[in-house]
XYZ file of N, CA and C in Angstrom:
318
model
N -120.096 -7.199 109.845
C -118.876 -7.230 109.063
C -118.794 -8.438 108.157
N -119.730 -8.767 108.079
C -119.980 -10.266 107.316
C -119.481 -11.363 107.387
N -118.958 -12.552 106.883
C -118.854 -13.546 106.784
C -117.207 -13.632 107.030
N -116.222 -13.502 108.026
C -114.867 -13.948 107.877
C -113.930 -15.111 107.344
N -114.916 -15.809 107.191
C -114.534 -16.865 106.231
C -114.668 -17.226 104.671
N -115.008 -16.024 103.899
C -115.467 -16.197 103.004
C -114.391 -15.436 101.991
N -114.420 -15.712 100.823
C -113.391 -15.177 100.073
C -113.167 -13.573 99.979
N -113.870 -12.635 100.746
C -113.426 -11.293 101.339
C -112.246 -11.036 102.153
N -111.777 -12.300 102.746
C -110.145 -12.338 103.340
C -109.115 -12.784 102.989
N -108.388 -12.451 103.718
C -106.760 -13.196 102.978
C -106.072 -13.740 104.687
N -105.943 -15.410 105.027
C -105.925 -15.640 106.221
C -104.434 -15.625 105.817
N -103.692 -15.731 107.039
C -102.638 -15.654 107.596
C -102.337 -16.587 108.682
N -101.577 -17.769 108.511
C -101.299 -18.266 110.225
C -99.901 -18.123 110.491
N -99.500 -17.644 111.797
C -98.254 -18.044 112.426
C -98.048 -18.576 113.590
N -96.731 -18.796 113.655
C -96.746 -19.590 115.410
C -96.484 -18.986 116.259
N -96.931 -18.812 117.478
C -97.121 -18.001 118.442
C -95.794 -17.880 118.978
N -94.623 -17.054 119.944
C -93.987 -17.300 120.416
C -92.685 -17.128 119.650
N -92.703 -16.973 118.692
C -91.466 -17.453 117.428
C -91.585 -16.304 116.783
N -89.927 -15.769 116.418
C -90.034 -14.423 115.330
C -89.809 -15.147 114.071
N -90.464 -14.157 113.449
C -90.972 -14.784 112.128
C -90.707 -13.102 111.281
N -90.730 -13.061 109.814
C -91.168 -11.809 109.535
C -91.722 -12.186 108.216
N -92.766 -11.017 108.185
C -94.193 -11.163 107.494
C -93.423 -11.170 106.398
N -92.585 -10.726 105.595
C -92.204 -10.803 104.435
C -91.712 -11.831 103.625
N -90.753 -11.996 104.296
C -90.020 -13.880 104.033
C -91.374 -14.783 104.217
N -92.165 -14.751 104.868
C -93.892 -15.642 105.157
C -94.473 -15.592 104.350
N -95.018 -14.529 103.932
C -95.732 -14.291 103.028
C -95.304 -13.208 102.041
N -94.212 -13.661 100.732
C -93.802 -12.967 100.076
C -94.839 -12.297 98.830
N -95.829 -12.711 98.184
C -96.835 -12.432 97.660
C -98.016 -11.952 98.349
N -97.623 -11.057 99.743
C -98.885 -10.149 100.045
C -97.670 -9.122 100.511
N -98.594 -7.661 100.373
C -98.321 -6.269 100.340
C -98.574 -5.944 101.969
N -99.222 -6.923 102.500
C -99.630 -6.216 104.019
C -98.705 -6.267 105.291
N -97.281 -6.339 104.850
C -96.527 -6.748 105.716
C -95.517 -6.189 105.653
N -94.756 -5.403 106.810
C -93.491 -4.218 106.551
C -92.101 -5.605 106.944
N -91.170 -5.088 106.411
C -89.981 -5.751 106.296
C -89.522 -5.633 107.714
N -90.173 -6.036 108.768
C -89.354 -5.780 110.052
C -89.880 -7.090 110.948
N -89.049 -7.725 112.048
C -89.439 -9.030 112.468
C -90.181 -8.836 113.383
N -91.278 -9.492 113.801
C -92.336 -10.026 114.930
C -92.439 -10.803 115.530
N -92.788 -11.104 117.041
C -92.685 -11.821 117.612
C -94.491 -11.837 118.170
N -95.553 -12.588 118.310
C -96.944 -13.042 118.399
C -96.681 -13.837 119.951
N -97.755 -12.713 120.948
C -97.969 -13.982 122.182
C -99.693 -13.710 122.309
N -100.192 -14.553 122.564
C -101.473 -14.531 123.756
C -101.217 -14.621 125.169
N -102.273 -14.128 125.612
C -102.706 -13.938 127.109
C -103.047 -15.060 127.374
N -103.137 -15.574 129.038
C -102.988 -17.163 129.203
C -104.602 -17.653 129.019
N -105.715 -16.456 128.898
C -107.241 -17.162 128.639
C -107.044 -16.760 127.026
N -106.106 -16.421 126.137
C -106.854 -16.236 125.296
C -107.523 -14.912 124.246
N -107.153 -14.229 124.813
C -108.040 -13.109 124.572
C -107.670 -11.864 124.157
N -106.370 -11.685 124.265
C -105.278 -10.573 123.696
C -103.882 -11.343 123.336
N -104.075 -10.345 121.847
C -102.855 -10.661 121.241
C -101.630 -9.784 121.215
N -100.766 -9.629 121.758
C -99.786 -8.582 121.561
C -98.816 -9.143 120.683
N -98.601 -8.154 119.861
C -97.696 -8.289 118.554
C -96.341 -7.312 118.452
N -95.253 -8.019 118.791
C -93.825 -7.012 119.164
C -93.232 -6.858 117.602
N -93.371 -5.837 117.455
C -92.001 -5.687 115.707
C -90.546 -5.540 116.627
N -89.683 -5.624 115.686
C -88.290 -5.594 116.351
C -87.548 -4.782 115.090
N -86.766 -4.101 114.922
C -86.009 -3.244 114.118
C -85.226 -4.454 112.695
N -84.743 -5.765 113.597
C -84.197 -6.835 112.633
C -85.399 -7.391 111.511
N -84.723 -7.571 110.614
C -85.373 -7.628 109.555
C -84.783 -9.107 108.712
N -84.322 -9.795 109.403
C -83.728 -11.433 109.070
C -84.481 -12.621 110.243
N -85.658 -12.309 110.467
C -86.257 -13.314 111.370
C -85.618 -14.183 112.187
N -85.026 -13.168 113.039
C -83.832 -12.775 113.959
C -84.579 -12.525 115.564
N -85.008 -11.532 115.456
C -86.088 -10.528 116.291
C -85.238 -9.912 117.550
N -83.660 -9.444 116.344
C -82.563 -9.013 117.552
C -83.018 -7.346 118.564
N -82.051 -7.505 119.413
C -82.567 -6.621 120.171
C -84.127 -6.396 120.894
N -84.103 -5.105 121.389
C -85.565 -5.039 122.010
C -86.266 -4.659 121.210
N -87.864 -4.817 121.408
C -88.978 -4.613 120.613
C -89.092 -3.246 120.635
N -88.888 -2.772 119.224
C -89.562 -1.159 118.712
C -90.807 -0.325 119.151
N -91.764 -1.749 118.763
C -92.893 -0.864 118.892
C -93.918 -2.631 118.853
N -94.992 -2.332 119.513
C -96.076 -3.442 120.041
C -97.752 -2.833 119.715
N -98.402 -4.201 119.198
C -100.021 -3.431 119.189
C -100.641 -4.781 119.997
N -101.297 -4.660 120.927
C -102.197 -5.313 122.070
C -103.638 -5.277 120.776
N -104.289 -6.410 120.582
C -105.051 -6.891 119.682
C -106.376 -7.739 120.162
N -107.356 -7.416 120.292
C -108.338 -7.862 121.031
C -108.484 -9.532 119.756
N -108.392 -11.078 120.358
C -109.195 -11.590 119.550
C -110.358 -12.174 119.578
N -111.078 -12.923 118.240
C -112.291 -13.020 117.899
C -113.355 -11.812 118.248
N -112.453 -10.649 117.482
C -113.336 -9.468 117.314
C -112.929 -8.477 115.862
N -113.818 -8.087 115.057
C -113.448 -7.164 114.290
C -112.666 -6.070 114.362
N -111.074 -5.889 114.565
C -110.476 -4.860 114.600
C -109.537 -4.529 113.658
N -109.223 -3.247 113.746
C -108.841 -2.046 112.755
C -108.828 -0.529 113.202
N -108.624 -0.196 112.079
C -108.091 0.010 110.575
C -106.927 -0.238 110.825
N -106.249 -0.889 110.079
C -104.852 -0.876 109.855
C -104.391 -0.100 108.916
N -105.105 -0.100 107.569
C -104.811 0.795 106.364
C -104.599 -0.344 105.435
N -105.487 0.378 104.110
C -104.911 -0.348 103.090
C -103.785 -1.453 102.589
N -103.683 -2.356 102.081
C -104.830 -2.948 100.873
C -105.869 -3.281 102.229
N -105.832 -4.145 103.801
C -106.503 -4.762 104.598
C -106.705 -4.001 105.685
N -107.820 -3.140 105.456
C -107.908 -1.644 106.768
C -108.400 -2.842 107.716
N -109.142 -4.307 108.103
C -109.976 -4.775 108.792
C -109.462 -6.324 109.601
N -108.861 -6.595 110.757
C -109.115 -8.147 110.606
C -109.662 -8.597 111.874
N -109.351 -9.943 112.012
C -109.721 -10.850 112.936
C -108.668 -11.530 113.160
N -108.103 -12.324 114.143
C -107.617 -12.759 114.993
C -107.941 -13.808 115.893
N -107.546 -15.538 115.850
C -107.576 -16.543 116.318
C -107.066 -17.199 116.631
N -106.814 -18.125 117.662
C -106.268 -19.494 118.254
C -106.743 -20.611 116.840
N -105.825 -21.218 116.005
C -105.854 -22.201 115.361
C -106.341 -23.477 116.206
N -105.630 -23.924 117.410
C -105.618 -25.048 117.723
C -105.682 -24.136 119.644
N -105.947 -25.495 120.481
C -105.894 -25.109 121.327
C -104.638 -25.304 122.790
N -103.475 -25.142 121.981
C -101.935 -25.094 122.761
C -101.951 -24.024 122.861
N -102.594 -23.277 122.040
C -102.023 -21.284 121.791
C -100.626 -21.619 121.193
N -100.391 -22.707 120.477
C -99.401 -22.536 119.639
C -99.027 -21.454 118.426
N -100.207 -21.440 117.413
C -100.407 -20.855 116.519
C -102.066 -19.646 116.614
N -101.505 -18.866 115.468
C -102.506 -17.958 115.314
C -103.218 -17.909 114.211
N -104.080 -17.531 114.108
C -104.291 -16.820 112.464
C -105.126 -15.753 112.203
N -104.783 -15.003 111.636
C -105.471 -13.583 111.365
C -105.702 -13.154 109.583
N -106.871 -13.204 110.344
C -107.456 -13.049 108.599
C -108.041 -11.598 108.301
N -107.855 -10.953 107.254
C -108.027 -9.677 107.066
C -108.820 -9.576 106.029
N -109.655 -8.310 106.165
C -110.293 -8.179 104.817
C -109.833 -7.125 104.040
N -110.310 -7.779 102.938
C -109.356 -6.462 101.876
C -110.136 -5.482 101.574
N -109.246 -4.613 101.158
C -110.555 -2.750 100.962
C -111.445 -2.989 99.521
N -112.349 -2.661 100.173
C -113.148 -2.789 98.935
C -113.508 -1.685 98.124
C-alpha cells in the first residue's frame, strides 16, 4: 500500500477521549459527516473504536448512534471516496492523541 507518509495522504490528528467533530476540525476536508465523535483505544493499543453521536455541536450529547472498532497500524478500509483507505496511530505514548491518515482515491 506504499509509503503512508508520503504526500498520497491527508493526516488527521485528534485527542483521544474528547468529542470533537470532524467538521468544525477540519473544515477544508470533504471526509467528514457533520455528526460528533468521540476516539478511545484499547489499553495495549491496538483497537480503535470510534463512537458518532447524533449532536452535531461537539457536544457528543446523548448515546452513541453508531461505532466502527478500527484495527491500528494496519491498512484499513474502504471507507469510500474522496479516502476509500487509512491508517491509524498513537501520536505519542499517553494514548492521548491519534492520528489517522488516509489515502486519497486515485
Amino acid at each position: 500500500y506504499g509509503d503512508w507518509s508520503s504526500d498520497e495522504c491527508t493526516t488527521y490528528t485528534t485527542q483521544l477521549r474528547t468529542c470533537y467533530n470532524g467538521m468544525e476540525l477540519f473544515p477544508q476536508s470533504d471526509s467528514w459527516s457533520d455528526l460528533d465523535i468521540i476516539d478511545t483505544i484499547d489499553p495495549v493499543g491496538l483497537l480503535l473504536t470510534r463512537k458518532f453521536f447524533d449532536s452535531t455541536n461537539g457536544t457528543c450529547t446523548g448515546e452513541a448512534s453508531d461505532k466502527f472498532e478500527i484495527p491500528m497500524r494496519q491498512c484499513v478500509g474502504p471507507f469510500g471516496p474522496p479516502q476509500p483507505w487509512g491508517f491509524f496511530e498513537l501520536v505519542d505514548d499517553t494514548m492521548e492523541v491519534e492520528r489517522s491518515m488516509l489515502r486519497r482515491e486515485e
